[in-house]
Coordinates of C-alpha atoms in Angstrom, one line a residue:
M23 CA 159.0 65.8 140.8
T24 CA 159.5 66.3 144.9
L25 CA 158.2 65.9 147.8
T26 CA 156.5 69.5 149.2
V27 CA 155.4 69.8 153.1
H28 CA 152.7 73.1 153.3
P29 CA 151.5 74.0 157.0
A30 CA 149.0 76.3 157.4
E31 CA 147.6 77.2 161.1
R32 CA 144.4 77.5 160.1
T33 CA 142.7 74.4 158.0
D34 CA 140.7 76.0 155.8
L35 CA 143.6 78.1 154.4
L36 CA 145.2 74.8 153.2
A37 CA 142.1 73.5 151.7
D38 CA 142.3 76.1 149.9
R39 CA 145.6 75.7 148.7
L40 CA 145.1 72.5 147.8
G41 CA 141.9 73.6 145.8
D42 CA 144.5 75.4 143.8
L43 CA 146.5 72.7 143.1
L44 CA 143.6 70.6 142.4
A45 CA 142.7 73.1 139.4
T46 CA 145.6 72.5 137.4
P47 CA 144.3 69.7 135.7
P48 CA 147.3 66.5 135.0
E49 CA 148.0 65.7 131.6
D50 CA 146.4 63.2 131.1
P51 CA 142.1 63.9 131.1
F52 CA 141.1 61.2 132.6
A53 CA 143.9 61.3 135.9
V54 CA 142.0 60.8 139.1
E55 CA 143.4 63.2 141.6
I56 CA 144.2 61.1 144.7
V57 CA 143.8 62.5 148.5
V58 CA 144.5 60.9 151.2
V59 CA 143.0 61.6 154.2
P60 CA 143.5 60.3 158.4
A61 CA 139.4 60.3 158.9
K62 CA 136.0 60.3 157.2
G63 CA 135.3 63.4 158.6
V64 CA 137.9 65.1 157.5
E65 CA 136.7 64.2 153.7
R66 CA 133.4 65.4 154.3
W67 CA 134.7 68.6 155.4
L68 CA 137.2 69.1 152.7
T69 CA 134.6 67.9 149.6
Q70 CA 132.1 70.2 150.4
R71 CA 135.6 73.1 150.6
L72 CA 136.7 71.9 147.7
S73 CA 133.7 72.1 145.9
H74 CA 133.9 76.1 146.5
R75 CA 137.2 76.0 144.4
L76 CA 136.3 73.5 141.9
G77 CA 134.8 74.3 138.7
T78 CA 132.9 77.4 140.0
S79 CA 131.6 80.6 137.5
P80 CA 132.7 83.7 138.4
S81 CA 130.3 84.0 140.8
G82 CA 131.0 80.9 142.9
G83 CA 129.3 78.9 144.7
D84 CA 128.7 77.1 142.3
G85 CA 131.5 74.0 141.9
V86 CA 132.3 70.5 142.1
C87 CA 134.2 68.4 143.7
A88 CA 135.1 65.9 140.6
G89 CA 137.7 63.5 139.8
V90 CA 138.9 63.3 142.9
R91 CA 139.4 59.7 145.2
F92 CA 139.7 60.5 148.9
L93 CA 141.6 57.4 150.6
N94 CA 141.6 56.5 154.6
P95 CA 144.1 53.8 153.7
H96 CA 145.3 51.4 157.1
S97 CA 148.8 51.9 155.6
L98 CA 150.3 54.1 152.6
V99 CA 152.1 50.3 151.8
S100 CA 149.4 48.6 151.2
M101 CA 147.3 51.1 149.0
L102 CA 150.7 51.6 147.1
L103 CA 150.7 47.7 146.0
D104 CA 146.9 47.8 146.1
R105 CA 146.2 45.6 148.6
E106 CA 144.3 47.5 150.9
R107 CA 141.5 45.2 150.7
D108 CA 142.9 42.1 151.3
D109 CA 146.4 43.2 153.2
P110 CA 147.5 40.2 155.2
W111 CA 149.0 42.4 157.9
D112 CA 146.2 44.4 158.3
P113 CA 145.5 44.0 162.2
D114 CA 141.7 42.7 161.4
R115 CA 142.9 39.5 158.9
L116 CA 146.6 39.1 160.9
V117 CA 143.9 38.4 163.9
W118 CA 143.2 34.9 162.4
P119 CA 147.0 33.7 161.6
L120 CA 147.5 35.0 165.0
L121 CA 144.9 33.1 167.4
S122 CA 145.8 29.9 165.1
V123 CA 149.7 31.0 166.5
I124 CA 148.4 31.8 170.2
D125 CA 146.6 28.1 170.1
D126 CA 149.6 26.1 168.9
S127 CA 151.7 27.6 171.9
L128 CA 150.1 27.6 175.3
G129 CA 151.9 24.9 176.3
E130 CA 155.1 25.7 175.4
P131 CA 157.5 27.3 178.4
W132 CA 158.2 30.8 176.5
C133 CA 154.3 31.8 176.2
T134 CA 153.7 31.0 180.0
T135 CA 153.1 34.5 180.4
L136 CA 150.0 34.8 177.7
A137 CA 148.7 31.3 179.0
T138 CA 148.1 32.0 182.1
H139 CA 146.7 35.6 180.8
L140 CA 144.5 33.4 178.6
G141 CA 143.5 30.6 181.3
H142 CA 145.6 27.5 180.5
G143 CA 145.3 25.2 182.4
L144 CA 143.3 26.7 184.5
E145 CA 139.9 25.3 185.7
G146 CA 136.9 26.4 187.1
D147 CA 134.5 30.0 186.5
D148 CA 137.9 31.9 186.1
G149 CA 139.4 29.7 183.5
V150 CA 136.5 29.7 180.8
L151 CA 136.8 33.4 181.6
R152 CA 140.1 33.5 180.0
R153 CA 139.5 31.6 177.5
N154 CA 136.6 33.1 175.8
R155 CA 139.0 36.2 176.1
R156 CA 141.4 35.1 173.3
Y157 CA 139.9 36.8 170.4
S158 CA 139.9 40.4 172.1
V159 CA 143.8 39.8 173.2
A160 CA 144.5 38.2 169.6
R161 CA 143.0 41.2 168.0
R162 CA 144.7 43.7 170.8
L163 CA 147.9 42.1 169.7
A164 CA 147.7 41.9 166.3
G165 CA 147.2 46.0 166.8
L166 CA 150.4 46.5 168.4
Y167 CA 151.9 44.4 165.7
A168 CA 151.2 46.0 163.5
G169 CA 151.7 49.8 164.6
Y170 CA 155.2 48.3 165.7
A171 CA 155.7 47.8 162.3
Q172 CA 154.7 51.5 161.3
Q173 CA 155.6 53.7 163.8
R174 CA 158.9 50.8 165.2
P175 CA 160.2 48.9 162.1
S176 CA 164.0 48.3 163.4
L177 CA 161.9 46.5 166.3
V178 CA 160.3 43.7 163.9
V179 CA 163.7 43.4 162.0
D180 CA 165.4 42.4 164.7
W181 CA 162.3 40.5 165.7
R182 CA 162.7 38.5 162.6
K183 CA 166.2 38.2 162.9
G184 CA 166.1 36.3 166.4
R185 CA 167.5 39.0 168.2
D186 CA 165.3 39.5 171.5
T187 CA 165.8 43.7 171.7
D188 CA 163.9 46.8 172.1
G189 CA 165.0 47.9 168.3
Q190 CA 167.2 50.8 169.4
G191 CA 170.8 48.1 170.4
G192 CA 169.3 47.5 174.5
D193 CA 167.7 44.2 175.7
L194 CA 163.8 43.5 175.9
D195 CA 162.2 43.3 179.1
P196 CA 161.8 39.4 180.8
D197 CA 158.3 39.5 180.9
L198 CA 157.9 40.5 177.4
L199 CA 160.7 38.0 175.2
W200 CA 156.8 36.0 174.7
Q201 CA 156.3 38.6 171.9
A202 CA 159.3 38.5 169.5
E203 CA 158.7 34.7 169.7
L204 CA 155.2 34.8 169.0
W205 CA 156.2 37.4 166.2
R206 CA 158.2 34.9 164.7
R207 CA 156.1 32.5 164.7
L208 CA 153.2 34.4 162.9
V209 CA 155.8 35.6 160.3
D210 CA 156.5 32.0 159.8
R211 CA 152.8 31.1 159.7
V212 CA 151.8 34.1 157.1
D213 CA 153.0 32.6 153.8
V214 CA 153.8 36.6 152.6
P215 CA 157.0 38.8 153.2
A216 CA 157.1 40.3 156.4
P217 CA 156.4 44.2 157.0
D218 CA 160.0 45.1 156.9
L219 CA 160.5 42.9 153.8
R220 CA 157.9 44.2 151.9
H221 CA 158.6 47.6 153.0
A222 CA 162.4 47.6 151.3
E223 CA 161.5 45.7 148.7
T224 CA 158.2 48.7 148.0
L225 CA 161.1 51.0 149.0
A226 CA 163.4 49.6 146.0
S227 CA 160.7 49.4 143.3
L228 CA 159.7 53.2 143.9
R229 CA 162.9 54.9 143.5
A230 CA 163.6 52.7 140.7
G231 CA 160.7 54.2 139.1
G232 CA 157.0 52.4 140.5
E233 CA 157.3 49.7 137.4
G234 CA 154.3 47.3 138.2
L235 CA 153.2 50.1 140.5
E236 CA 149.5 51.7 139.7
L237 CA 151.2 54.9 141.0
P238 CA 148.5 58.7 140.6
S239 CA 150.6 61.4 138.9
R240 CA 150.0 63.3 142.2
L241 CA 149.5 62.3 145.9
S242 CA 148.3 64.4 148.5
L243 CA 147.9 64.3 152.0
F244 CA 145.5 66.6 153.9
G245 CA 145.0 66.9 157.4
H246 CA 147.1 64.4 159.7
T247 CA 149.1 65.1 162.7
R248 CA 151.2 62.0 163.3
L249 CA 152.9 60.5 160.3
P250 CA 155.0 56.5 161.0
V251 CA 158.6 56.8 159.7
T252 CA 157.8 54.1 157.7
E253 CA 155.3 56.0 155.7
V254 CA 157.7 59.3 155.3
E255 CA 159.9 57.0 153.5
L256 CA 157.9 55.9 150.9
L257 CA 156.5 59.7 150.8
L258 CA 160.2 60.5 150.0
A259 CA 160.7 57.8 147.6
L260 CA 157.5 58.1 145.4
G261 CA 158.1 62.0 145.3
E262 CA 161.2 61.1 142.9
S263 CA 158.9 60.2 140.5
R264 CA 155.8 62.1 141.7
D265 CA 154.4 65.2 143.3
V266 CA 153.5 64.8 146.4
H267 CA 151.9 67.8 148.3
I268 CA 151.1 67.3 152.2
W269 CA 148.9 69.6 154.2
L270 CA 149.5 69.6 157.6
P271 CA 147.4 72.3 160.5
Q272 CA 149.8 73.8 162.7
P273 CA 148.5 75.7 165.2
S274 CA 152.4 77.9 165.6
P275 CA 153.9 78.3 162.0
R276 CA 156.2 80.0 164.8
L277 CA 157.4 77.1 166.1
W278 CA 157.2 75.0 163.3
E279 CA 159.9 77.1 161.6
E280 CA 162.1 77.3 164.9
L281 CA 162.1 73.2 165.3
T282 CA 163.9 72.6 162.0
G283 CA 166.7 71.1 162.0
I284 CA 165.6 69.8 165.1
G285 CA 167.0 65.8 164.4
G286 CA 165.0 63.0 163.4
V287 CA 163.2 60.5 165.6
V288 CA 164.1 60.2 169.3
R289 CA 163.2 58.2 172.5
R290 CA 160.0 60.6 174.1
A291 CA 162.5 60.4 177.2
D292 CA 165.3 61.7 174.9
D293 CA 163.2 64.9 173.2
D294 CA 164.2 67.8 174.6
S295 CA 161.5 69.5 172.4
A296 CA 159.7 71.2 174.7
R297 CA 162.4 73.4 175.7
R298 CA 162.2 75.6 172.5
V299 CA 158.4 76.1 173.9
R300 CA 157.2 79.1 175.2
H301 CA 153.6 78.4 175.2
P302 CA 151.8 76.4 177.7
L303 CA 149.0 75.0 175.8
L304 CA 151.5 74.4 173.0
A305 CA 154.1 73.0 175.9
S306 CA 151.1 70.4 177.1
L307 CA 148.6 69.7 173.7
G308 CA 151.2 69.7 170.8
R309 CA 153.8 67.0 171.3
D310 CA 151.7 65.2 168.6
S311 CA 152.7 68.2 166.6
R312 CA 156.8 68.6 167.8
E313 CA 156.9 64.7 166.9
L314 CA 155.6 65.1 163.6
R315 CA 158.1 68.1 163.1
R316 CA 161.1 65.0 163.9
T317 CA 159.5 62.9 161.6
L318 CA 160.0 65.1 158.7
D319 CA 163.0 66.8 160.0
A320 CA 164.3 63.9 157.6
V321 CA 162.5 66.0 154.1
P322 CA 164.6 67.9 152.0
G323 CA 164.6 71.2 151.0
R324 CA 162.5 73.9 153.1
P325 CA 159.2 73.5 153.3
A326 CA 156.6 75.4 151.4
E327 CA 155.5 79.1 152.1
V328 CA 153.6 78.7 155.7
A329 CA 150.3 80.0 154.9
E330 CA 149.0 83.6 156.5
S331 CA 145.7 84.2 158.5
G332 CA 145.2 87.6 158.5
E333 CA 144.7 89.8 160.9
T334 CA 143.8 89.2 164.5
P335 CA 140.4 90.3 166.2
P336 CA 140.5 91.7 169.1
T337 CA 138.8 89.5 171.0
L338 CA 139.8 86.2 173.1
L339 CA 140.1 83.5 170.5
G340 CA 141.7 86.5 168.4
W341 CA 144.3 86.9 171.5
L342 CA 144.8 82.9 172.2
Q343 CA 145.7 81.8 168.7
S344 CA 147.8 85.0 167.4
D345 CA 149.9 83.6 170.9
L346 CA 149.5 80.4 170.0
R347 CA 150.8 81.3 166.7
A348 CA 153.9 83.2 167.7
N349 CA 154.9 80.9 169.9
A350 CA 154.8 83.7 173.1
A351 CA 153.0 83.9 176.4
P352 CA 151.9 86.7 176.8
G353 CA 153.3 88.6 180.1
A354 CA 151.8 90.8 182.1
E355 CA 152.2 93.9 180.9
A356 CA 150.4 92.7 177.3
R357 CA 147.9 90.9 179.0
A358 CA 146.8 93.8 181.2
A359 CA 146.6 95.9 177.3
R360 CA 144.5 93.6 176.5
A361 CA 140.7 95.4 177.2
L362 CA 138.4 92.1 176.6
D363 CA 134.9 93.1 175.9
P364 CA 131.9 92.2 178.3
A365 CA 130.3 91.1 174.8
D366 CA 132.9 89.1 173.7
R367 CA 131.5 85.0 173.1
S368 CA 134.7 84.3 170.8
V369 CA 135.2 81.6 173.6
Q370 CA 132.4 80.1 175.7
V371 CA 132.3 77.3 178.2
H372 CA 129.0 75.3 179.4
A373 CA 128.6 73.3 182.5
C374 CA 125.8 70.8 181.9
H375 CA 124.9 67.9 183.6
G376 CA 124.8 65.2 181.5
P377 CA 124.7 64.7 177.4
A378 CA 121.2 65.0 176.5
R379 CA 121.0 68.8 178.4
Q380 CA 124.6 69.2 176.7
V381 CA 123.1 68.8 173.5
D382 CA 119.9 70.9 174.4
V383 CA 122.6 73.5 175.2
L384 CA 124.2 73.0 171.7
R385 CA 121.3 73.5 170.1
E386 CA 120.0 77.2 171.8
V387 CA 123.5 78.6 171.1
L388 CA 124.2 77.0 167.1
V389 CA 120.8 78.5 166.9
G390 CA 121.3 81.6 168.2
L391 CA 124.9 82.4 166.6
L392 CA 123.7 81.9 163.1
E393 CA 120.8 83.9 163.7
D394 CA 123.1 86.8 165.2
D395 CA 125.6 86.4 162.1
P396 CA 124.1 86.7 159.0
T397 CA 127.7 85.0 158.0
L398 CA 127.5 82.3 159.1
E399 CA 126.1 79.0 157.5
P400 CA 125.8 75.4 158.3
R401 CA 128.6 73.8 156.8
D402 CA 130.9 76.6 158.6
I403 CA 129.9 74.9 161.7
L404 CA 131.8 71.5 163.3
V405 CA 130.7 70.1 166.6
M406 CA 133.1 67.6 168.4
C407 CA 132.7 65.2 171.3
P408 CA 134.2 62.3 172.7
D409 CA 132.1 60.0 172.5
I410 CA 130.0 60.0 169.5
E411 CA 127.8 56.7 169.5
T412 CA 127.1 58.1 172.8
Y413 CA 125.8 61.9 171.5
A414 CA 124.9 60.5 168.1
P415 CA 121.2 59.4 168.6
L416 CA 120.7 62.6 170.9
I417 CA 121.9 64.6 168.0
S418 CA 120.0 63.1 165.5
A419 CA 116.4 63.6 168.0
G420 CA 117.7 67.5 168.3
F421 CA 118.7 68.3 165.2
G422 CA 117.1 67.9 161.2
L423 CA 113.4 66.9 162.3
A424 CA 112.0 69.5 159.7
D425 CA 110.2 66.7 157.5
V426 CA 109.0 65.1 160.2
V427 CA 107.7 67.4 162.9
D428 CA 105.0 70.1 162.2
D429 CA 106.3 73.6 161.5
G430 CA 104.2 74.9 164.3
E431 CA 106.0 72.9 166.8
A432 CA 109.2 72.5 165.5
H433 CA 111.9 73.8 167.2
P434 CA 114.9 75.6 164.7
A435 CA 117.5 73.6 164.5
H436 CA 115.2 71.1 163.1
R437 CA 115.5 72.8 160.0
L438 CA 119.5 72.3 159.7
R439 CA 121.0 69.6 157.9
V440 CA 123.5 67.4 160.3
R441 CA 125.9 64.8 159.0
L442 CA 127.9 62.7 161.7
A443 CA 131.0 61.7 160.8
D444 CA 133.7 58.6 162.0
R445 CA 130.7 56.5 163.4
A446 CA 131.3 52.2 164.0
L447 CA 129.8 50.3 161.2
T448 CA 128.2 48.3 163.8
S449 CA 125.7 51.9 164.0
T450 CA 126.3 52.6 159.5
N451 CA 125.8 48.8 158.6
P452 CA 122.8 47.2 159.7
L453 CA 123.5 43.7 159.2
L454 CA 126.7 44.2 161.2
A455 CA 124.6 45.5 163.8
V456 CA 122.7 42.2 164.5
A457 CA 126.2 40.8 163.4
A458 CA 127.4 42.3 167.1
A459 CA 123.7 41.8 168.9
L460 CA 123.8 37.7 168.1
V461 CA 127.7 37.8 169.8
R462 CA 126.6 39.4 173.0
L463 CA 123.7 37.1 172.5
A464 CA 126.3 34.2 172.5
G465 CA 127.5 34.8 175.7
G466 CA 125.0 36.5 177.5
R467 CA 122.0 35.4 179.3
V468 CA 119.3 36.0 176.7
T469 CA 117.1 38.3 178.2
A470 CA 113.8 39.0 177.0
S471 CA 114.5 42.5 175.9
E472 CA 117.4 41.9 174.5
V473 CA 116.0 39.5 172.2
L474 CA 112.7 42.0 171.6
D475 CA 115.9 44.7 170.2
L476 CA 116.7 42.1 167.9
A477 CA 113.6 41.9 166.4
T478 CA 113.1 45.2 166.2
A479 CA 116.1 45.7 163.9
D480 CA 115.5 46.4 160.7
P481 CA 116.6 42.8 158.6
V482 CA 115.0 41.0 161.3
R483 CA 112.0 42.7 160.9
A484 CA 112.3 42.2 156.9
R485 CA 113.3 38.3 157.3
F486 CA 110.2 37.2 159.4
R487 CA 107.4 40.2 157.9
L488 CA 107.7 41.6 161.5
S489 CA 105.2 45.0 161.0
D490 CA 104.6 47.4 163.9
D491 CA 101.4 45.9 165.2
D492 CA 103.2 42.1 164.9
L493 CA 106.1 43.6 167.4
A494 CA 103.5 45.3 169.9
R495 CA 101.8 41.3 169.7
V496 CA 104.9 39.6 170.7
T497 CA 105.9 41.8 173.3
G498 CA 102.1 41.2 175.2
W499 CA 103.0 37.6 174.5
V500 CA 106.8 37.8 176.3
T501 CA 104.8 39.5 178.4
D502 CA 101.8 37.5 179.5
A503 CA 104.5 34.2 179.0
G504 CA 106.7 35.4 181.7
I505 CA 109.5 35.2 179.9
R506 CA 112.2 36.8 181.5
W507 CA 116.1 35.2 180.6
G508 CA 117.6 32.3 179.0
L509 CA 117.3 30.6 176.4
D510 CA 115.9 27.2 177.7
A511 CA 117.5 24.8 181.6
E512 CA 120.1 23.8 179.8
Q513 CA 121.6 27.4 178.7
R514 CA 120.9 28.6 182.2
A515 CA 123.3 25.8 183.4
D516 CA 126.4 28.5 182.3
F517 CA 124.7 30.7 185.5
S518 CA 124.3 27.1 188.0
M519 CA 120.5 27.2 187.1
T520 CA 120.6 23.8 185.1
R521 CA 117.4 22.5 186.9
F522 CA 114.6 25.5 186.4
G523 CA 113.7 25.9 182.9
H524 CA 111.1 28.3 184.0
N525 CA 110.6 31.9 182.6
T526 CA 113.2 31.0 180.0
W527 CA 112.3 31.1 176.2
R528 CA 111.9 27.7 175.7
S529 CA 108.9 27.8 178.0
G530 CA 107.4 30.7 176.9
I531 CA 107.6 29.7 173.1
D532 CA 106.1 26.2 174.3
R533 CA 103.1 28.3 176.3
I534 CA 102.4 30.6 172.7
L535 CA 102.5 27.3 170.9
L536 CA 100.3 26.2 172.9
G537 CA 97.5 28.8 173.0
V538 CA 97.8 28.5 169.6
V539 CA 96.3 25.3 169.2
M540 CA 94.3 24.9 172.7
S541 CA 92.0 27.1 174.7
G542 CA 93.2 28.5 178.0
D543 CA 90.0 29.2 179.5
D544 CA 89.6 25.9 181.5
H545 CA 93.3 26.1 182.3
R546 CA 94.5 22.4 181.3
T547 CA 97.7 22.1 181.0
L548 CA 100.4 19.4 178.3
G549 CA 103.2 18.3 180.6
R550 CA 104.2 21.6 182.3
G551 CA 102.8 23.8 179.8
L552 CA 99.9 26.3 180.3
P553 CA 98.6 26.9 177.2
L554 CA 98.6 31.2 176.3
D555 CA 95.6 32.7 176.5
D556 CA 94.8 35.5 173.7
V557 CA 96.5 33.2 171.0
G558 CA 93.2 34.0 168.3
S559 CA 93.6 31.6 164.8
N560 CA 94.7 34.7 163.3
D561 CA 98.4 34.3 165.0
I562 CA 99.3 31.3 163.5
E563 CA 101.6 32.9 161.5
L564 CA 102.7 35.1 163.9
A565 CA 103.3 32.8 166.6
G566 CA 105.6 30.6 163.9
R567 CA 107.5 33.4 162.8
L568 CA 108.6 33.5 166.3
A569 CA 109.0 30.4 166.7
E570 CA 111.5 30.2 163.7
L571 CA 113.1 33.6 164.5
L572 CA 114.0 31.8 168.0
A573 CA 115.6 28.5 166.8
R574 CA 117.5 30.6 164.7
V575 CA 119.0 32.5 167.9
E576 CA 119.9 29.0 169.2
R577 CA 122.0 27.7 166.8
C578 CA 123.8 31.2 166.5

């Protein structure tokens, strides 16, 4: 049993090598192969790629990726301990005890820096604003502490033992001392071993054979660009009794080999690995790769044979890949000897004036590429963008609508199936989206458009039985009743408008309900409420459902 590192410049070569490994089944026919991936997008691509290697007939193309479990754990130790779903040190769970510790400590001298940031003892609107960000600050700190435990374990060890250091022997800056004391109090509050103690216990258990742990017979990590030193220690310990394989995409196998023996993890200020880099792109964009090489320097033995990509095509992209692969910047003579074909489109830059235009151009380019190259298939195309939530609705509107658009009017791109990966939970889980909308309403102005948007959410429509015609009817009522913003006059107090209950949801709902029982033709009023005209007897049930919806929003 051992730990093997597989670097390659192309991810498809890594996937094929992984497929060859998985094609050899374990001794237990019911055992599930475990593959750890860094993101859901990698999982989807890798699943599709492996399906063309596993279980295929001699003709190929008819395989299936079965018996493989893909995991994307927050931490490797929680996965090995089977605590991924209820790990108390996961930031999303840790935030609640941390918030309790912060609230109990705001009046103490050591917590002055944090208390000032959170507006403790500060009156007025600024104090309310600062206190309202307690959760976001606690969640940010929980994420930092989780990162410290993974990336800088010596730091949290020193803090737990009462030493206010930076984890490398130096004193902690005075303005950061509160973090160490807050960590110690948090460790006392959470009734489980601290992350460094749990890590040490897990290492000892793995080195003893992993008794009591449900360990896979073979473990693969695919596509990671960063690995904390703590997880490498766990992998080394697991490799003493299991087969562990790390599949790493590396743009320059030559640089990877040249960095062998460079030493372990050091401060970034002391890292001189950039001096061994000769290509400017590797120097400016390859820091993660060099730091990963330092992290894996403790892995004994030589890595597996580097997968070669084959012959380099005489294109701009081919030359760039060749230079990166060899860790060499071409000189003036080498560049002069390269004759660029005017028809070369291997690297293209499109300057567009906005996200919508970018998607339009992307659609035309992809259709053109698929038409020009019969060997190119949609599964070979990967589109990356910096903000998936901004581009997702535009991509959904531009691709994959063949079932709702007439063939005569459909763009060829509508016949392309598109999968959007790594989206936020609020985009994939409609109930979470409703919960997030209610949180925004609770701290906002509760405008007419915000509540109407909430009513169009699928869970809300199902709960209150709102059809498209009902929503159109309700929108007309909101407009005619003059509803603008605010639940009522009391809720407007946060905006210094306590005495103005006009154009709120309460005044508008009162007008709609009065319109149910009174006619608005003779302009009679009840108190300050004027019945809304055109609310017929057929609308009584809809008006009641709208009133119930607003009542539930008020209780939130």
